[in-house]
PDB file of C-alpha atoms in Angstrom:
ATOM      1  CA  UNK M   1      46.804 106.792 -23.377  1.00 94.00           C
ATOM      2  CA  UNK M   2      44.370 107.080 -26.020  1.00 97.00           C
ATOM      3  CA  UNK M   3      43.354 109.592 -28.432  1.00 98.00           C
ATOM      4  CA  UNK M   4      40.104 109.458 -30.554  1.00 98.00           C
ATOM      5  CA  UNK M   5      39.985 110.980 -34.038  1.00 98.00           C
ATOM      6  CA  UNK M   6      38.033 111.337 -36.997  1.00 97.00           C
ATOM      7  CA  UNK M   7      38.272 108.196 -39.252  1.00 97.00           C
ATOM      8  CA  UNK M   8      39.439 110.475 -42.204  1.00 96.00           C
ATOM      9  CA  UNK M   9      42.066 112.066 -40.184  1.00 97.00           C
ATOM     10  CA  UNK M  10      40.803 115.416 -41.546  1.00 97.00           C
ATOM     11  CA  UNK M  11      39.938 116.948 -38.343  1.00 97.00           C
ATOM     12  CA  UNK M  12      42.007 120.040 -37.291  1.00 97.00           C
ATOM     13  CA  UNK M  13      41.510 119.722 -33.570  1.00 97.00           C
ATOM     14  CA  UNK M  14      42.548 116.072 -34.027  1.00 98.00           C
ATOM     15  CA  UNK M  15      45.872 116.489 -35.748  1.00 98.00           C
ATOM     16  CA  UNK M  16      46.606 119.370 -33.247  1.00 98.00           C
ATOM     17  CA  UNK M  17      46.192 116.823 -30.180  1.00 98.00           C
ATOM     18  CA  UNK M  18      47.948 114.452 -32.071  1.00 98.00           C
ATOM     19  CA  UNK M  19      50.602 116.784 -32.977  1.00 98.00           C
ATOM     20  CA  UNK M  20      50.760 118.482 -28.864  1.00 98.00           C
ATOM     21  CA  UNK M  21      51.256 114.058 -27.915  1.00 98.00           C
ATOM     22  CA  UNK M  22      53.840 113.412 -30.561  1.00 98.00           C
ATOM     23  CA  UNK M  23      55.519 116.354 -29.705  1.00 98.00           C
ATOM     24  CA  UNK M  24      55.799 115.021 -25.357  1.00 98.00           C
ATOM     25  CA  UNK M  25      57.041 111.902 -27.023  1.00 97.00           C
ATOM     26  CA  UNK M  26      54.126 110.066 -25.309  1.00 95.00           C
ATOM     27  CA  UNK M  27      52.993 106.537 -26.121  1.00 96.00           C
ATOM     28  CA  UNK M  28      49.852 106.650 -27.188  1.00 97.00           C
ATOM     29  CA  UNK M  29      47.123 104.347 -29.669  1.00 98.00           C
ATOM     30  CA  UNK M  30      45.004 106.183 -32.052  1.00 98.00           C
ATOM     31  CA  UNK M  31      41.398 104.950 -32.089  1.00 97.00           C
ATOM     32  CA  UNK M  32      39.747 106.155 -35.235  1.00 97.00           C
ATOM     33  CA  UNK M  33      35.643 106.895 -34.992  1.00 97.00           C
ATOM     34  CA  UNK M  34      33.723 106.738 -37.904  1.00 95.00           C
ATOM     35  CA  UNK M  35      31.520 110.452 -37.039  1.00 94.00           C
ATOM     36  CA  UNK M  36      29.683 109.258 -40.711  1.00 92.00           C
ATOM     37  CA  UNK M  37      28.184 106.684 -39.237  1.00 94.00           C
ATOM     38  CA  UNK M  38      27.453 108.484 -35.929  1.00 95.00           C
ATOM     39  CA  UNK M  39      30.478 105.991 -33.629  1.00 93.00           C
ATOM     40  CA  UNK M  40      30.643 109.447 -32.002  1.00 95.00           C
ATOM     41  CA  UNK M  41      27.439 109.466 -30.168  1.00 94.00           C
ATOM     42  CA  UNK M  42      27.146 106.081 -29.092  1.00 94.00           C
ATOM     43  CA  UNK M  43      26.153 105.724 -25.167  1.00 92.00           C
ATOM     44  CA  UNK M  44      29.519 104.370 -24.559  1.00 91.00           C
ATOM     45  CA  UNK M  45      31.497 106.359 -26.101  1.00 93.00           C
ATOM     46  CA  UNK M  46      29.536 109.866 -25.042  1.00 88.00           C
ATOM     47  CA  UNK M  47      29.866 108.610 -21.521  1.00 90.00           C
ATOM     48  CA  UNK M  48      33.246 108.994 -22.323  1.00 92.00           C
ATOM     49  CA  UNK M  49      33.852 111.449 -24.217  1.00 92.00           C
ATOM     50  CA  UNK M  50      31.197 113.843 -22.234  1.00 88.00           C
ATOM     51  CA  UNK M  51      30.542 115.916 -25.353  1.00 90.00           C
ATOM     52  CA  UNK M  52      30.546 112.872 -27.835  1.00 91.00           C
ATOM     53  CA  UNK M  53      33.343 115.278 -29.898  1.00 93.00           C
ATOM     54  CA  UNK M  54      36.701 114.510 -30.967  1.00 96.00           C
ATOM     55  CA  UNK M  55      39.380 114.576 -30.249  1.00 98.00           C
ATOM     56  CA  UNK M  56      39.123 113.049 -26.854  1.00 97.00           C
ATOM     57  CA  UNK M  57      42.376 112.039 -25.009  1.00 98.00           C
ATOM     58  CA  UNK M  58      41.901 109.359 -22.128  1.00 97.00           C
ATOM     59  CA  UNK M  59      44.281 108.908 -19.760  1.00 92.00           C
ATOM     60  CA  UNK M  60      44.564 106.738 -16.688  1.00 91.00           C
ATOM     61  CA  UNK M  61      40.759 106.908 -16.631  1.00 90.00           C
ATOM     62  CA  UNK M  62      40.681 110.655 -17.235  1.00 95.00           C
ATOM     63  CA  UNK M  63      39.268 111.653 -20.783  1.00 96.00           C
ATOM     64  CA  UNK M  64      39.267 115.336 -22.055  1.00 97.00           C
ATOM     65  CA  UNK M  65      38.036 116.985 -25.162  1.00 95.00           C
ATOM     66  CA  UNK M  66      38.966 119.660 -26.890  1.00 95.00           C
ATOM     67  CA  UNK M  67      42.213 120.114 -28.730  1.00 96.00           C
ATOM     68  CA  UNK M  68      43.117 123.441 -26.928  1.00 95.00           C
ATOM     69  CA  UNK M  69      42.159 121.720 -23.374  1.00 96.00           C
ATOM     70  CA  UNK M  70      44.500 118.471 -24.286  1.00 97.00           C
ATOM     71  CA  UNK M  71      47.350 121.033 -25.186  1.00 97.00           C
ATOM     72  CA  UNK M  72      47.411 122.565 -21.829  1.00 97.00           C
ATOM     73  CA  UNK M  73      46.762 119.689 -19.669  1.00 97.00           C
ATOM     74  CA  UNK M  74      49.649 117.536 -21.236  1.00 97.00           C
ATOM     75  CA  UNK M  75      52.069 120.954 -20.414  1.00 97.00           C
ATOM     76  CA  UNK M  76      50.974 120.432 -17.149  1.00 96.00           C
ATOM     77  CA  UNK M  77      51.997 116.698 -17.000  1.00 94.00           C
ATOM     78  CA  UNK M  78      55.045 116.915 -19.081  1.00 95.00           C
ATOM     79  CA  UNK M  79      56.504 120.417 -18.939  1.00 96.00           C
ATOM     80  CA  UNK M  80      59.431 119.763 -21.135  1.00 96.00           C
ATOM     81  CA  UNK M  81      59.491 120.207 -24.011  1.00 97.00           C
ATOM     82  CA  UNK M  82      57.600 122.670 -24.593  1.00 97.00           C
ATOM     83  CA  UNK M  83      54.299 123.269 -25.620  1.00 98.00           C
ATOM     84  CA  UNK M  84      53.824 126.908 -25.535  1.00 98.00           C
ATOM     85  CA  UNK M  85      56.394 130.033 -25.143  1.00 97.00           C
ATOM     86  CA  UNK M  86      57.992 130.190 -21.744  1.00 95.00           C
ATOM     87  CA  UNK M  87      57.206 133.945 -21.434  1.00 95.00           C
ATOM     88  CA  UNK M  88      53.632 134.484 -19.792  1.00 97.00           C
ATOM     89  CA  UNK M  89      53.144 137.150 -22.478  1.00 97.00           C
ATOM     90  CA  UNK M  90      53.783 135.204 -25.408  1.00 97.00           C
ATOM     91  CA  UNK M  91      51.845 131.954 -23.827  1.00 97.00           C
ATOM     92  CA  UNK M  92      48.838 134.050 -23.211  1.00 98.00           C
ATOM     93  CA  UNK M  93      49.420 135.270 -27.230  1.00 98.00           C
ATOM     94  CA  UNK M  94      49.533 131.815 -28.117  1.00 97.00           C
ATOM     95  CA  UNK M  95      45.991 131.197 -26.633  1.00 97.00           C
ATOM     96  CA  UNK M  96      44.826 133.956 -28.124  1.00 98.00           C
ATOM     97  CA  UNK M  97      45.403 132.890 -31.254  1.00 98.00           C
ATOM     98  CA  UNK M  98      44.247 129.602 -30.913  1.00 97.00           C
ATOM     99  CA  UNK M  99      40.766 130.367 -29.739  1.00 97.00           C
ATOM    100  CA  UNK M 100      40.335 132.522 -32.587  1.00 98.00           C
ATOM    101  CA  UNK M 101      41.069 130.281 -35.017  1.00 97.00           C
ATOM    102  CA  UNK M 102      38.509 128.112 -32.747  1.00 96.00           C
ATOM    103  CA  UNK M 103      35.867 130.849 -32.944  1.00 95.00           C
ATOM    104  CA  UNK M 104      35.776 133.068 -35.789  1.00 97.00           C
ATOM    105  CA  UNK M 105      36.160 132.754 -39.473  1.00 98.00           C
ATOM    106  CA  UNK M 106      33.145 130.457 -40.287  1.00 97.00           C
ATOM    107  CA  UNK M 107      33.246 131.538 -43.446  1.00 98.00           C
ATOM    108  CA  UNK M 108      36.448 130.199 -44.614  1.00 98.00           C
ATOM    109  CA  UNK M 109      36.167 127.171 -42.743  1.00 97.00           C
ATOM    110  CA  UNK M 110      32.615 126.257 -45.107  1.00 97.00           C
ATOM    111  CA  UNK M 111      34.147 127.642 -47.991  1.00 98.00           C
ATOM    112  CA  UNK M 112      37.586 125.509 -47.428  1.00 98.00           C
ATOM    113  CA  UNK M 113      37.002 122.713 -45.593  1.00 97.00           C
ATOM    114  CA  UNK M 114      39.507 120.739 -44.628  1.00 96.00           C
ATOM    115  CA  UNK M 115      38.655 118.552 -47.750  1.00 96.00           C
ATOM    116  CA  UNK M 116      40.698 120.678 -49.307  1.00 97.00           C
ATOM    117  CA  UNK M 117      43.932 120.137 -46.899  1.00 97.00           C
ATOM    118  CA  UNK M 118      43.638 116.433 -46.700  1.00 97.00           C
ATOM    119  CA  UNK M 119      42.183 115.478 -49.882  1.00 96.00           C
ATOM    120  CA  UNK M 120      41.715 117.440 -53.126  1.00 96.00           C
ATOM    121  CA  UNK M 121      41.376 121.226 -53.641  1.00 97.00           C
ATOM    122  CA  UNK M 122      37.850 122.957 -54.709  1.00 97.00           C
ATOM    123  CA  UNK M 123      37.160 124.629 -57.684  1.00 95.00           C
ATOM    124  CA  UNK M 124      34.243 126.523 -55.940  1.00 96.00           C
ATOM    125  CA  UNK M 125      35.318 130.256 -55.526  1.00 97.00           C
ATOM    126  CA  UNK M 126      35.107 131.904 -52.343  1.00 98.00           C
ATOM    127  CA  UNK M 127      31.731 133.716 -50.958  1.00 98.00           C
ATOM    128  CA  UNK M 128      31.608 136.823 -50.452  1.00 98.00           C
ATOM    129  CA  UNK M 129      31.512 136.173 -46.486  1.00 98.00           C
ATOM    130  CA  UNK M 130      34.408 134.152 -46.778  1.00 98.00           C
ATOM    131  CA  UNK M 131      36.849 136.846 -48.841  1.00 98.00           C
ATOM    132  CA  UNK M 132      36.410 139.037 -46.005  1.00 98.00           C
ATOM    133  CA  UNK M 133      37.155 135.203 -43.641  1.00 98.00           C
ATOM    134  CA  UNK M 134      40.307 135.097 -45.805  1.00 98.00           C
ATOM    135  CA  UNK M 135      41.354 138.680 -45.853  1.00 98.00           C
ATOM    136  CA  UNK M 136      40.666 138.755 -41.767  1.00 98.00           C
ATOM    137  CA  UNK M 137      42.849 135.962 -41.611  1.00 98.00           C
ATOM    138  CA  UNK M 138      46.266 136.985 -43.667  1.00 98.00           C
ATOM    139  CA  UNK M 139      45.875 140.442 -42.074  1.00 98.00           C
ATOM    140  CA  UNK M 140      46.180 139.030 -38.911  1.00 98.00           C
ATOM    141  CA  UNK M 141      48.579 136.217 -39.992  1.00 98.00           C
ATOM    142  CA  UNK M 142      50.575 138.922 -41.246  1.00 98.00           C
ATOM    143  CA  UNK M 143      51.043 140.915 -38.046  1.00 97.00           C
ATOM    144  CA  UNK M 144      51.889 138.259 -35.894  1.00 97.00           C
ATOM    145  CA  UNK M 145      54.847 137.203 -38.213  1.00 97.00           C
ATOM    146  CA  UNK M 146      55.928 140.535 -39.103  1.00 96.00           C
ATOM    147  CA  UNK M 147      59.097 139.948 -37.067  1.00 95.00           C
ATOM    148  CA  UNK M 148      60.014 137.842 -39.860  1.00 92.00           C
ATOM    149  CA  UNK M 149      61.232 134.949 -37.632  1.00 92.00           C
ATOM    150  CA  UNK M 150      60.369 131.482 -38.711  1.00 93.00           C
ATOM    151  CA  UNK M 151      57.785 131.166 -35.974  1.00 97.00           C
ATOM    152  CA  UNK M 152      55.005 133.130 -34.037  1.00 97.00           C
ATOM    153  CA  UNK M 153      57.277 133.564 -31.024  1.00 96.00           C
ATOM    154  CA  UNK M 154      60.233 132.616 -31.761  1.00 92.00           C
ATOM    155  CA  UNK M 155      60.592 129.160 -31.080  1.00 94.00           C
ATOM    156  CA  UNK M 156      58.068 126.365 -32.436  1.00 97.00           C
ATOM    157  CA  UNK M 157      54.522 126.195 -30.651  1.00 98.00           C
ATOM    158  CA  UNK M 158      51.488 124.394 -30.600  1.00 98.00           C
ATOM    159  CA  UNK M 159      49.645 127.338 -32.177  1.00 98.00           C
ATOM    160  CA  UNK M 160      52.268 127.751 -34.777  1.00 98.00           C
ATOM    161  CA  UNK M 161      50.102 123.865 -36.458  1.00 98.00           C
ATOM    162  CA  UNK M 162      46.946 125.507 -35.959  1.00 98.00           C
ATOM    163  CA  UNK M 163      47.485 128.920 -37.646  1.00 98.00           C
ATOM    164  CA  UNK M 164      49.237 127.125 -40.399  1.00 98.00           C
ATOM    165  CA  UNK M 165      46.709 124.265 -40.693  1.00 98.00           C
ATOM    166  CA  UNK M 166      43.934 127.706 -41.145  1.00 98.00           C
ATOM    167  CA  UNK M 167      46.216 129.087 -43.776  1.00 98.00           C
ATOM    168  CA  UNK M 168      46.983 126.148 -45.539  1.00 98.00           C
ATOM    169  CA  UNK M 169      43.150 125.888 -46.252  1.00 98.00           C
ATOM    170  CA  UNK M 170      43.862 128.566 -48.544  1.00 98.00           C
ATOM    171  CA  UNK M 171      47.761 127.919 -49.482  1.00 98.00           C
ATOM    172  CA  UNK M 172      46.703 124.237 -50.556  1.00 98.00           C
ATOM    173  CA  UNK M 173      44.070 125.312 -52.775  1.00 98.00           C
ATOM    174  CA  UNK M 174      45.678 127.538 -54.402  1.00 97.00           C
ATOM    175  CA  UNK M 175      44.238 130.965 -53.250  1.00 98.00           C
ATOM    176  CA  UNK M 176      45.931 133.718 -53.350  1.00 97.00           C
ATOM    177  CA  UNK M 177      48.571 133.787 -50.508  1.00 98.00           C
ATOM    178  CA  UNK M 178      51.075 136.297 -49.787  1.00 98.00           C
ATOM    179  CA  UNK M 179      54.692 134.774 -50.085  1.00 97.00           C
ATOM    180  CA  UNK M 180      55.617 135.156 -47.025  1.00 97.00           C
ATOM    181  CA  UNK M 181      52.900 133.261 -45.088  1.00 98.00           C
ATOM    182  CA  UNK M 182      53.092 130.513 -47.909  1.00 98.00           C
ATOM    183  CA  UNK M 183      56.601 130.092 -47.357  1.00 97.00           C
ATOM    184  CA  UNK M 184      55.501 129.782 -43.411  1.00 98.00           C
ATOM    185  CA  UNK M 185      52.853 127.433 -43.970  1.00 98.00           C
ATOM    186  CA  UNK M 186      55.028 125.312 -46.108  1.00 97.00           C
ATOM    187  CA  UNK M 187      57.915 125.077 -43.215  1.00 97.00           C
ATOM    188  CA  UNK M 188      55.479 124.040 -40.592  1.00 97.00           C
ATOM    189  CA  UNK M 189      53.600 121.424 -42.612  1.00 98.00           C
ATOM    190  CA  UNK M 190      57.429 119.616 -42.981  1.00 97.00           C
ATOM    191  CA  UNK M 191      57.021 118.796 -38.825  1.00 98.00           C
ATOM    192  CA  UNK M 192      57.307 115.442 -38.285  1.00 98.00           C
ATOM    193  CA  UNK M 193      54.082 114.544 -36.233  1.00 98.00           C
ATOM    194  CA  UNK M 194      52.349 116.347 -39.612  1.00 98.00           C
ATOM    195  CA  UNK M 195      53.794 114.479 -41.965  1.00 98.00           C
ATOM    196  CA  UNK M 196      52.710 110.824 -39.611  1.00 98.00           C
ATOM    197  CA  UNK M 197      49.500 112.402 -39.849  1.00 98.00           C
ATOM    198  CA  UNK M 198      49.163 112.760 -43.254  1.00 97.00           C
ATOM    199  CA  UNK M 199      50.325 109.009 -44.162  1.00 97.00           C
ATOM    200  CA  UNK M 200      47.037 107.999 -42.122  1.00 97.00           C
ATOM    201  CA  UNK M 201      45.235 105.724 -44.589  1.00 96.00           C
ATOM    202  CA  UNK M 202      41.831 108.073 -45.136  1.00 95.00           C
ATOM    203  CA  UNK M 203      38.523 106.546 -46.500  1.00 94.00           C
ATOM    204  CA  UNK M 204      37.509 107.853 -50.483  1.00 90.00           C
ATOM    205  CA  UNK M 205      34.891 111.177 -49.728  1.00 82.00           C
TER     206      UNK M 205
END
């Protein structure tokens, strides 16, 4: 298999994939694209790729995109472990929240790029737009972990990374965080397949 990335390993959707592989304990070789210098639209590689985005996953001649799309197709080919929850209820949850962290809060994600995750924090304060991003975002975080437990459902999950890699936009710039979602961030960033990401060599900004 191979999986195509950003060449500053700063992409969400990338370390997610990368994570959701890692995770199967599949063998797989990273192939970094340079999306600076536009290695992302070449004819080859958007003949691939179909939408010219990463991250792409190819796979005995198959190639996907979209981190969310990878997720569930490698469930499908490797069922165990785990993925997602095991109860239909909690699975469907899980989706949920990943295609809202896909959709909505624009504002944070421009205010606190992922610059700020995988290289240095920002002075810059938050815009208006993206206080009410932030505030949308802990409210929510909030509710879904108000059980307490050390993970959305109970056991770890794919959406588990991508809520925390949202919060930790915040978390590792030091805005204001509640505790209790720090303290959750924190945890999940510790995963192994995170912590192989972040030891990716990344180009200076």
């Amino acid at each position: 298999m191979l999986l195509y990335v950003d060449s500053q390993f700063a992409s969400p959707y990338a370390l997610s994939a990368f994570v959701a592989l890692r995770t199967k304990g599949i063998a797989f070789e990273v192939v970094p694209l340079d999306l600076a210098a536009s290695q992302n639209t070449t004819p080859d590689y958007k003949e691939t790729s179909l939408t010219g985005r990463v991250p792409t996953l190819v796979c005995d001649g198959f190639a996907l995109s979209e981190s969310s799309a990878i997720a569930e197709y490698l469930e499908e080919l490797h069922p165990i472990p785990r993925l997602y929850p095991s109860s239909p209820q909690a699975r469907a949850r899980a989706r949920q929240v990943q295609a809202w962290l896909r959709s909505d809060l624009l504002a944070l994600r421009q205010d606190r790029s992922t610059e700020v995750i995988f290289y240095r924090p920002t002075v810059s304060p938050l815009s208006p737009a993206g206080e009410v991003a932030a505030k949308k975002l802990l409210q929510a975080a909030s509710a879904l972990l108000a059980h307490g437990e050390g993970h959305l459902f109970g056991q770890w999950c794919i959406a588990d990374l991508d809520l925390t890699v949202m919060l930790n936009r915040l978390v590792l710039n030091g805005d204001p965080v509640p505790e209790a979602l720090a303290s959750y961030a924190r945890r999940q960033w510790q995963l192994a397949a995170v912590q192989e990401w972040l030891r990716f060599p990344r180009p200076a900004l």
